[in-house]
Coordinates of N, CA and C in Angstrom, one line a residue:
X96 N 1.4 1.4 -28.1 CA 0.5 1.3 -29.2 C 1.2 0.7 -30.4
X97 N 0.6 1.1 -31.5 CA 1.2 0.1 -33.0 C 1.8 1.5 -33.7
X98 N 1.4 2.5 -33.2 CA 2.2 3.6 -34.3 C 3.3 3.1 -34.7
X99 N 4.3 2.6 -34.3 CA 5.8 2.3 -34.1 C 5.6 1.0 -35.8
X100 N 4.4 0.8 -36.0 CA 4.2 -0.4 -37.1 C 3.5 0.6 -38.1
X101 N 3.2 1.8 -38.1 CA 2.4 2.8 -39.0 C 0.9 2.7 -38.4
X102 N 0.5 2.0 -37.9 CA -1.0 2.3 -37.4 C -1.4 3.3 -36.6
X103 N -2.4 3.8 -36.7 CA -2.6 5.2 -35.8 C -1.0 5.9 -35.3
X104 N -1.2 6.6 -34.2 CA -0.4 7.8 -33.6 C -0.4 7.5 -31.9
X105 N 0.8 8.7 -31.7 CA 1.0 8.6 -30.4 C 0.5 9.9 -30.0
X106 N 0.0 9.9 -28.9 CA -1.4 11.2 -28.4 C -0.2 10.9 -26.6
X107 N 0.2 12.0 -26.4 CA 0.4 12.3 -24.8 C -0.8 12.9 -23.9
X108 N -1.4 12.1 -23.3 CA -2.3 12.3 -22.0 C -2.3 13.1 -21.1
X109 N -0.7 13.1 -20.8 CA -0.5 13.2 -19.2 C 0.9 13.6 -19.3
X110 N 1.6 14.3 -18.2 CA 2.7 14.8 -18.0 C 3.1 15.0 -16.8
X111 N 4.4 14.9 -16.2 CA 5.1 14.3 -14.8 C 5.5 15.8 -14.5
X112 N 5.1 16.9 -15.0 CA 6.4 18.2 -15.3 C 5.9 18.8 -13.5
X113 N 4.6 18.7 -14.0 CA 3.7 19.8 -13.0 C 4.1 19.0 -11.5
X114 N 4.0 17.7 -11.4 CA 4.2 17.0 -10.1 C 5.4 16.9 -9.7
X115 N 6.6 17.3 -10.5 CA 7.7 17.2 -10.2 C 8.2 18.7 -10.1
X116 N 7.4 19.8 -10.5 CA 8.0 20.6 -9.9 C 7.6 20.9 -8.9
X117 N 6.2 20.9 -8.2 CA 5.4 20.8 -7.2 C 6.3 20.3 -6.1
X118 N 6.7 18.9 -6.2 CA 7.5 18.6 -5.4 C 8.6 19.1 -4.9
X119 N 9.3 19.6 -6.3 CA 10.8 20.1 -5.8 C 11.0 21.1 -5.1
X120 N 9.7 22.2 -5.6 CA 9.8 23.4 -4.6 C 9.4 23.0 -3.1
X121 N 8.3 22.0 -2.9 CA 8.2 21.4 -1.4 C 9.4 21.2 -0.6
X122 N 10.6 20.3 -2.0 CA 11.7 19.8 -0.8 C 12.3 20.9 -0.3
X123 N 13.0 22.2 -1.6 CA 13.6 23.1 -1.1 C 12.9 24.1 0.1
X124 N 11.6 24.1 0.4 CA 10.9 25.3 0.9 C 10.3 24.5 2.4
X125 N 10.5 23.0 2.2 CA 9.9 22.7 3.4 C 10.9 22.8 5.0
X126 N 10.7 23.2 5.9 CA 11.2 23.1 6.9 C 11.5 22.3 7.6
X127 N 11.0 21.2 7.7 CA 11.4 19.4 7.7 C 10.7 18.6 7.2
X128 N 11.5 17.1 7.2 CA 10.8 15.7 6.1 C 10.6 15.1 7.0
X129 N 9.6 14.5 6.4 CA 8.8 13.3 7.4 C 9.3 12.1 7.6
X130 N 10.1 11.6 8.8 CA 10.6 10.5 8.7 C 10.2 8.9 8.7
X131 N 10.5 8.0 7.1 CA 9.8 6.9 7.5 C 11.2 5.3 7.6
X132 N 11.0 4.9 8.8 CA 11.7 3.5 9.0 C 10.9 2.8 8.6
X133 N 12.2 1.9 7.5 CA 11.5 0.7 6.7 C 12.3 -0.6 7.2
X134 N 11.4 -1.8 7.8 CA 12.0 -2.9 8.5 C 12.6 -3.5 7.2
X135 N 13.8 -3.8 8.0 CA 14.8 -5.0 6.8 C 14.3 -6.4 7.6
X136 N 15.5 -7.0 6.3 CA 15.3 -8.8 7.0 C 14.1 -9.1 6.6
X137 N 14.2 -10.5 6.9 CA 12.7 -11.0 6.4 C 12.1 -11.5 5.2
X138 N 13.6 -11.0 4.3 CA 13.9 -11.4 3.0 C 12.7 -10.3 2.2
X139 N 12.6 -9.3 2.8 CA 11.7 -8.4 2.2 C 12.1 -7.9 0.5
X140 N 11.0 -7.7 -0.3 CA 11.6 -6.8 -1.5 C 11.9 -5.5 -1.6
X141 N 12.5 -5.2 -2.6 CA 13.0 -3.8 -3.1 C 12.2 -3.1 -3.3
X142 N 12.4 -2.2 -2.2 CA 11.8 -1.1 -1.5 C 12.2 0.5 -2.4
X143 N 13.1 0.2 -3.4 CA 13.6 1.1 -3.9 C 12.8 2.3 -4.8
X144 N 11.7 1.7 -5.3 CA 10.9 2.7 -6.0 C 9.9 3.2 -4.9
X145 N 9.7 2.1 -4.0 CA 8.9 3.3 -3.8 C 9.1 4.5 -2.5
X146 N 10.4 4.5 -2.3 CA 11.6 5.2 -1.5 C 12.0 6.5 -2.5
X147 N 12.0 6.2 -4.0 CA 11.9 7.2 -5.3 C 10.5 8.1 -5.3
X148 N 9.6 6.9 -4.9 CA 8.3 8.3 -5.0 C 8.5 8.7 -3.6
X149 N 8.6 8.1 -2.9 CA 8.6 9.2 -1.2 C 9.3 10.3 -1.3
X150 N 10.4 9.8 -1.8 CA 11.4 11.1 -1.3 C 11.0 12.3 -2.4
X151 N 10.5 11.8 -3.6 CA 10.1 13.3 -4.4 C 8.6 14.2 -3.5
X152 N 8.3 13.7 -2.4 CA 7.6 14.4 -1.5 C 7.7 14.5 0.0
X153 N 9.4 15.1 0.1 CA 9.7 15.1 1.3 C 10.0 14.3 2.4
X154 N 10.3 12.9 2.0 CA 10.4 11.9 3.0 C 11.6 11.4 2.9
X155 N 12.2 11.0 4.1 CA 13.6 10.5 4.4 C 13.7 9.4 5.3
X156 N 14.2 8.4 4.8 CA 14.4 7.0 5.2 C 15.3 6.9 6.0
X157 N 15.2 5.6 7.0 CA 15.9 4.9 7.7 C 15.9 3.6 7.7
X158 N 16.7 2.3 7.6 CA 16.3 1.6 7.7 C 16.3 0.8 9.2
X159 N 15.7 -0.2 9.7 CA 16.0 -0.8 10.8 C 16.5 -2.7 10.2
X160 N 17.7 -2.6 10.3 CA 18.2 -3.7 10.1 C 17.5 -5.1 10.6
X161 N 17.6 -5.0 11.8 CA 17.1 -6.1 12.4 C 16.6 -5.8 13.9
X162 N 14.8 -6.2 13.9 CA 14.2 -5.5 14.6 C 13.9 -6.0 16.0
X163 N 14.9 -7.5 15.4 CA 14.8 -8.2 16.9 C 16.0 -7.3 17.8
X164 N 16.9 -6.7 17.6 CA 18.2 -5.6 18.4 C 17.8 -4.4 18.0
X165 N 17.3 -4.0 16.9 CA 17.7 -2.5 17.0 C 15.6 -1.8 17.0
X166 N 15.7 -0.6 17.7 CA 14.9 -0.4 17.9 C 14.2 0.7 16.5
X167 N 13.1 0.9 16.9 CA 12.3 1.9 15.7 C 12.7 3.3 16.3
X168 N 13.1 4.2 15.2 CA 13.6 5.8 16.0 C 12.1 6.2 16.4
X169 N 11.7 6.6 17.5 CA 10.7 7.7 18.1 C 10.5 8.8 17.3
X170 N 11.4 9.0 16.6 CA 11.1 10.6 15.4 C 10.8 9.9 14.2
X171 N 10.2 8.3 13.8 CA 9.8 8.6 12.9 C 8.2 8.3 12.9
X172 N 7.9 8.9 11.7 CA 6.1 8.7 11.6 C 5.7 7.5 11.1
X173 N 6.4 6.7 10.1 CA 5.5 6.1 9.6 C 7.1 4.7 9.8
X174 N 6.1 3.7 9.8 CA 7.2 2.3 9.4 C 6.4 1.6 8.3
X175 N 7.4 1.1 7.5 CA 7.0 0.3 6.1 C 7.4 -0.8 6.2
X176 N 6.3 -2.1 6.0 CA 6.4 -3.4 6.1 C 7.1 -4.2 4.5
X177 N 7.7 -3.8 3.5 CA 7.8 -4.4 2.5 C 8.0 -5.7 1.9
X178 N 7.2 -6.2 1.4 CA 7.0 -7.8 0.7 C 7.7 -9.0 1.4
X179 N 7.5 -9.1 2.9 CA 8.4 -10.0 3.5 C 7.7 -11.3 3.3
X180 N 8.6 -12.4 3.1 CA 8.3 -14.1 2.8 C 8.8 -14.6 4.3
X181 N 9.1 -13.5 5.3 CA 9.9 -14.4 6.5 C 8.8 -13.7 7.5
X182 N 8.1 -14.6 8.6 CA 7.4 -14.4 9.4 C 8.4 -13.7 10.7
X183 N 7.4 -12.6 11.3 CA 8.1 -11.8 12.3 C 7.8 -12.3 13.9
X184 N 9.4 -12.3 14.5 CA 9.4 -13.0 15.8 C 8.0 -12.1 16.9
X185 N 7.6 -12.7 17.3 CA 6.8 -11.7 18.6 C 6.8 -10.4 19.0
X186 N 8.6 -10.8 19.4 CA 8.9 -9.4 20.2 C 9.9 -8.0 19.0
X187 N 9.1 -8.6 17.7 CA 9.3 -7.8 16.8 C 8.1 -7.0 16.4
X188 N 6.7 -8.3 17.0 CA 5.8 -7.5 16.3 C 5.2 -7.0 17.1
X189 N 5.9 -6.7 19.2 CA 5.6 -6.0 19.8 C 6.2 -4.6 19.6
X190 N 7.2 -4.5 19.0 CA 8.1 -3.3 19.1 C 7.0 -2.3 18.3
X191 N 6.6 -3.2 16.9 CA 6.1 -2.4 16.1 C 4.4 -1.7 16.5
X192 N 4.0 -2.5 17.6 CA 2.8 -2.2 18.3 C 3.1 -1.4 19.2
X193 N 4.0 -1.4 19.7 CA 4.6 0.1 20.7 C 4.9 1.1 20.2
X194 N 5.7 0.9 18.6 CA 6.0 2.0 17.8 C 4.1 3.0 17.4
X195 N 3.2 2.2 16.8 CA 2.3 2.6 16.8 C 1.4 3.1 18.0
X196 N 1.1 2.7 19.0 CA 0.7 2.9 20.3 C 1.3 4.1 21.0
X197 N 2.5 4.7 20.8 CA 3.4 5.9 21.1 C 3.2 6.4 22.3
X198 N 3.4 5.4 23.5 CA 2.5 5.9 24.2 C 1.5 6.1 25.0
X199 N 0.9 5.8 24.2 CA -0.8 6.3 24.1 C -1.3 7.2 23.4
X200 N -0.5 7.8 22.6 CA -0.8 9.6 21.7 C -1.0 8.8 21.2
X201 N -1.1 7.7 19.6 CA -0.7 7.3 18.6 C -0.7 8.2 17.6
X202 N -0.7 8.4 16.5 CA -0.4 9.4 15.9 C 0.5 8.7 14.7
X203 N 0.6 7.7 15.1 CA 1.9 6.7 13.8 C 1.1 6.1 13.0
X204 N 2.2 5.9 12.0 CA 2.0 4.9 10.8 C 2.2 3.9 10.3
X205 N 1.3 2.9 9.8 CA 2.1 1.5 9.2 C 1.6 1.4 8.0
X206 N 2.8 1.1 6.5 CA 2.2 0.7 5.5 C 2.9 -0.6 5.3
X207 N 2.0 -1.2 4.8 CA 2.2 -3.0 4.5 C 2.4 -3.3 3.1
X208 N 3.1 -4.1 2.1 CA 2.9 -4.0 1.4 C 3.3 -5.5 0.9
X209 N 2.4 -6.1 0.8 CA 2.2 -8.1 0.7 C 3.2 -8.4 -0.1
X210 N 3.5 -9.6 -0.5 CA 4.3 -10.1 -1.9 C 3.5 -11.4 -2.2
X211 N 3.7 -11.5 -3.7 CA 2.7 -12.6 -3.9 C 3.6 -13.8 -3.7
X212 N 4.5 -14.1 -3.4 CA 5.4 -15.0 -3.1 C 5.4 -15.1 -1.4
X213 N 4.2 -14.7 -0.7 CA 4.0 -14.3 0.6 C 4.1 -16.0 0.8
X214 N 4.5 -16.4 2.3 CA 3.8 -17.8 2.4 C 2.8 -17.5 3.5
X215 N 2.2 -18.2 4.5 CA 1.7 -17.9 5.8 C 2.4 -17.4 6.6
X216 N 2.6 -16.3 6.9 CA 3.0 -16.0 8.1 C 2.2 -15.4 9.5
X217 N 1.8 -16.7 10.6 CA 1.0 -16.5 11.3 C 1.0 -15.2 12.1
X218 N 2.1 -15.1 12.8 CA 2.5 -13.8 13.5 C 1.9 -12.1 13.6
X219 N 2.6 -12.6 12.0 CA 2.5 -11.2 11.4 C 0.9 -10.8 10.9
X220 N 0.4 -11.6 10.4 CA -0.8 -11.9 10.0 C -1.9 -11.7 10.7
X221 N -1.8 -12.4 11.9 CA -2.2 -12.3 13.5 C -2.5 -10.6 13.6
X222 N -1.4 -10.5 13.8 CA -1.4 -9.0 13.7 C -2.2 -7.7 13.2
X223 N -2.1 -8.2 11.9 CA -2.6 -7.0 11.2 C -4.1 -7.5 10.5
X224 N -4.3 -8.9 11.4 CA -5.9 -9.2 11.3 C -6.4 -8.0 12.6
X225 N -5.9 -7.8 13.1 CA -5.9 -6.9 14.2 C -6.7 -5.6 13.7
X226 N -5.8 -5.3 12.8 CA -6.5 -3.8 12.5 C -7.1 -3.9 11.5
X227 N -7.9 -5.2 11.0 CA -9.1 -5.5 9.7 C -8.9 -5.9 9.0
X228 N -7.2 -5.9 9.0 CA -6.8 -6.6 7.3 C -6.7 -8.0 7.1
X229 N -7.4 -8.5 6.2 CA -7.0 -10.1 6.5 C -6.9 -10.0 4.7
X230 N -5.5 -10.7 4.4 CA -5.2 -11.8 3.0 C -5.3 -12.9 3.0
X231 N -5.5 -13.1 1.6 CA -6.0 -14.2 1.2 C -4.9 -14.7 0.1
X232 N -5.3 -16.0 0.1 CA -4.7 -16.5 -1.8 C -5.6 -16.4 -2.8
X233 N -6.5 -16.0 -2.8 CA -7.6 -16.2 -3.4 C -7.4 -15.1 -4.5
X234 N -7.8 -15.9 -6.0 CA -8.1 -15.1 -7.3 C -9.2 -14.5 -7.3
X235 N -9.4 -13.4 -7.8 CA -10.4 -12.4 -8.1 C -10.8 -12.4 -9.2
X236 N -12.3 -12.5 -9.5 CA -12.9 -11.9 -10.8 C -14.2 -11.8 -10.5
X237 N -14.5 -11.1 -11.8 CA -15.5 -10.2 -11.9 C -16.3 -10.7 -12.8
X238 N -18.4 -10.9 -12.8 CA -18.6 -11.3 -13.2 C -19.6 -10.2 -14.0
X239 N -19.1 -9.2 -14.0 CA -19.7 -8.0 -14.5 C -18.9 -7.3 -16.1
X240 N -19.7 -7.5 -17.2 CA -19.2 -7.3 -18.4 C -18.8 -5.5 -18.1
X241 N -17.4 -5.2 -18.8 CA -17.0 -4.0 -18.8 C -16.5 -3.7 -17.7
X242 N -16.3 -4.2 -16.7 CA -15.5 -4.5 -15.6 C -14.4 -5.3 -15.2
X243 N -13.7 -5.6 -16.1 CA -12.7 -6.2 -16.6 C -11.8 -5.8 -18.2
X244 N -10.5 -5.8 -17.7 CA -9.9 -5.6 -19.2 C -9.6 -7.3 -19.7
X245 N -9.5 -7.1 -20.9 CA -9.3 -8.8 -21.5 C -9.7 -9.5 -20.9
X246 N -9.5 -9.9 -19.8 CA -10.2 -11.1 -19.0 C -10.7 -10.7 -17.7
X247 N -11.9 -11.5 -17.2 CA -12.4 -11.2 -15.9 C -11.3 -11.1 -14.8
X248 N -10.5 -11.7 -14.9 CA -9.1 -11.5 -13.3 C -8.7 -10.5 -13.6
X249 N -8.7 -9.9 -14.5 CA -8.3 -8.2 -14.8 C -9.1 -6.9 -14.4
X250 N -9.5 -7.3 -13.2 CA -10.7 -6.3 -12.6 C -10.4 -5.4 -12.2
X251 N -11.3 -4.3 -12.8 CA -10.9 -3.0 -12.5 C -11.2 -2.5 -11.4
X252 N -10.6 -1.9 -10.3 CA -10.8 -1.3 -9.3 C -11.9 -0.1 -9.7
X253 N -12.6 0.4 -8.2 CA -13.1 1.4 -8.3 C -12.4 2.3 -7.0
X254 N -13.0 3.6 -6.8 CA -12.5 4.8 -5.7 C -13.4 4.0 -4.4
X255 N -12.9 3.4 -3.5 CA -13.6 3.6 -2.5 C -14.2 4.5 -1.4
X256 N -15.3 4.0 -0.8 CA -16.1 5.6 0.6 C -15.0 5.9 1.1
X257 N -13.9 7.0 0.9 CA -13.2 7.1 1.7 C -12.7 8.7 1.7
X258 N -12.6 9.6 2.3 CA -12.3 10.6 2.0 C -10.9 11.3 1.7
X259 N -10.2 10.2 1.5 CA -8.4 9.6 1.1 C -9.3 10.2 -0.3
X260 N -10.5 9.4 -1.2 CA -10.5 9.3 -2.6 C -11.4 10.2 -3.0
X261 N -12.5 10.8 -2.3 CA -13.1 11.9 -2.5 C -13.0 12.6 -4.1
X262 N -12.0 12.9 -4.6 CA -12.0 13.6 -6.0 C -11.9 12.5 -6.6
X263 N -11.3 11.3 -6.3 CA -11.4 10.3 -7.4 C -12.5 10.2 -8.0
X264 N -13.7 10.5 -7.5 CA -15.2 9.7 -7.6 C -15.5 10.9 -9.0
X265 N -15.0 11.9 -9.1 CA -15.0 12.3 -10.3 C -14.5 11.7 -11.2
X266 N -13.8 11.2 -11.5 CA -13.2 10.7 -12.8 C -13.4 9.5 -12.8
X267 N -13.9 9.7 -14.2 CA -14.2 8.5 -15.2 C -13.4 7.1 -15.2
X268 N -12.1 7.0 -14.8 CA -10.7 6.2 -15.4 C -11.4 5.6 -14.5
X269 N -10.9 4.2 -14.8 CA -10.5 3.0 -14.1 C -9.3 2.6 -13.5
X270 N -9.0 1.4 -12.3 CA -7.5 1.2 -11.8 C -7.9 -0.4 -12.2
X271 N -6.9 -0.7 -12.7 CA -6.9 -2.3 -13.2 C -5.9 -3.2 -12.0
X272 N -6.4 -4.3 -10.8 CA -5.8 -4.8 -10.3 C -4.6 -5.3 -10.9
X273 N -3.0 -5.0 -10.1 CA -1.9 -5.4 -10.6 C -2.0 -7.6 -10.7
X274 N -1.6 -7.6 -11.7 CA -1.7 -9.4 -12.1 C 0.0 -9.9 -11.6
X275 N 0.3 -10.6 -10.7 CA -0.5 -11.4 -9.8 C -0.7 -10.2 -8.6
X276 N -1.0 -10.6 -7.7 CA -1.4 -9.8 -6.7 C -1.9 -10.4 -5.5
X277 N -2.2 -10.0 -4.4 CA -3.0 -10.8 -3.0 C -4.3 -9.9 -2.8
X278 N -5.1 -10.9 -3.1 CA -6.3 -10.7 -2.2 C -6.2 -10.1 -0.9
X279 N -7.0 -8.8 -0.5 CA -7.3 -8.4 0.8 C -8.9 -8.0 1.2
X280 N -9.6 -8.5 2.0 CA -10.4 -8.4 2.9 C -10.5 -7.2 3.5
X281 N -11.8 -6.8 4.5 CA -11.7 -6.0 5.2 C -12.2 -6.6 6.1
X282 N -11.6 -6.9 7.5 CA -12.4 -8.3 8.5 C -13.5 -7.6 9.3
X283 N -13.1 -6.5 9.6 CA -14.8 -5.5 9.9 C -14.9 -4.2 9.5
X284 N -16.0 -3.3 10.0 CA -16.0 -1.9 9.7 C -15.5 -1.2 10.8
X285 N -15.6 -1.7 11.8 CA -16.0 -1.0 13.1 C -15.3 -2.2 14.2
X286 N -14.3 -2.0 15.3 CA -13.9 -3.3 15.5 C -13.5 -2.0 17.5
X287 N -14.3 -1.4 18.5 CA -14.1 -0.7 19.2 C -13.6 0.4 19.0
X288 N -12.2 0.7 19.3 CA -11.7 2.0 18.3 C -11.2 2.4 17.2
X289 N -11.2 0.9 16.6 CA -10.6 0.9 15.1 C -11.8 1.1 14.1
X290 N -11.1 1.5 13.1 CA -12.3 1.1 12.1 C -11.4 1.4 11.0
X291 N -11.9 0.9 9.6 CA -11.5 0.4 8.2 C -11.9 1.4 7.2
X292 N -11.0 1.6 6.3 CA -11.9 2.3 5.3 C -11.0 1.6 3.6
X293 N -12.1 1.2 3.0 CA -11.8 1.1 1.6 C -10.8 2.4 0.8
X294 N -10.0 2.0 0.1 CA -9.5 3.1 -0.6 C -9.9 2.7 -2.3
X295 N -9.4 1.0 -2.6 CA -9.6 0.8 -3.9 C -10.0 -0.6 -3.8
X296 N -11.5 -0.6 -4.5 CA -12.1 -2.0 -4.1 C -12.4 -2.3 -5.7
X297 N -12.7 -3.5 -5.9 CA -13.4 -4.2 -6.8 C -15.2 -4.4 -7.1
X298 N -15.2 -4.5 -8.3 CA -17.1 -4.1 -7.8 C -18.1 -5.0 -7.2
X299 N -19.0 -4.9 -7.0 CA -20.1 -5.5 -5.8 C -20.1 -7.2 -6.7
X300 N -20.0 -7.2 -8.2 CA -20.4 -8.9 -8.7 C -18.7 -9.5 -8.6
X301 N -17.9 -9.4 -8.1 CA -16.7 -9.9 -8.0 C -16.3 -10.6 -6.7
X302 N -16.4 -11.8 -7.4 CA -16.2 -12.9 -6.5 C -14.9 -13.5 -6.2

């Protein structure tokens, strides 16, 4: 704000005290962390914050160097895709389909997490058109007044039907799309055994 110029004041909202003790008593009191392998290579980005929020809720990393030699550990739950600009060989992006497939139990996890410096990467992309997601280059805006901060590309997300967001739909706040960012799709609802769910969308006049 401008307080710092004499204009108005500074008002605290919000406070980290309660979620960080929440947490700490989880690490000390929990009986095991949930393990997540995050693929290296690939020229992926720094994965480092958000390895800082995991771990203040029990999670412990591994990383897998290089996924064309080394395998995904079986103990862990979830694998993290982070901001890679290098397309993944085949029999990388079978390992990671086996990692999820478990089997047949599945029971695993994949989080992806784009870079806007993404180029095409057919492979990978291929892939995770697979389970609904499809990116785009495409700029977003909103043609809906008050659905946007300062400018229409500044569109504010809303809680999507999901029951991930369920209490969200209480609250008033807005999520303001991070500037720049990737466009994502949802390529269907319902695709045999898969299906899609919104967590944070943009509203119905945003084109």
């Amino acid at each position: 704000g401008y307080a710092q110029y004499g204009y108005g004041n500074y008002t605290v909202t919000g406070s980290k005290l309660e979620t960080s003790l929440v947490s700490a008593f989880y690490v000390v009191t929990s009986e095991e962390s949930i393990k997540v392998a995050v693929i290296g290579g690939h020229s992926s980005g720094d994965v480092t914050g958000l390895q800082n929020l995991l771990k203040k809720n029990n999670y412990e990393f591994v990383t897998v160097s290089n996924l064309l030699t080394d395998e995904i550990p079986s103990d862990a739950q979830m694998v993290v895709i982070y901001a890679p600009t290098q397309d993944f060989d085949p029999s990388e992006v079978a390992k990671i389909d086996n990692f999820l497939n478990n089997g047949g139990n599945l029971g695993k996890d994949l989080m992806y997490v784009s870079s806007i410096n993404q180029p095409t990467l057919p492979n990978l992309e291929e892939y995770l058109l697979e389970w609904g997601y499809h990116f785009t280059n495409d700029i977003v805006y909103t043609t809906t007044q008050g659905q946007y901060n300062s400018m229409p590309v500044y569109v504010f997300g809303e809680a999507g039907n999901s029951g991930y967001t369920d209490m969200m739909k209480y609250d008033t706040s807005k999520f303001t799309y991070p500037v720049p960012y990737r466009a994502c799709y949802l390529a269907y609802e319902e695709d045999g055994m898969r299906t899609t769910t919104s967590i944070l969308v943009s509203d119905e006049n945003s084109v």
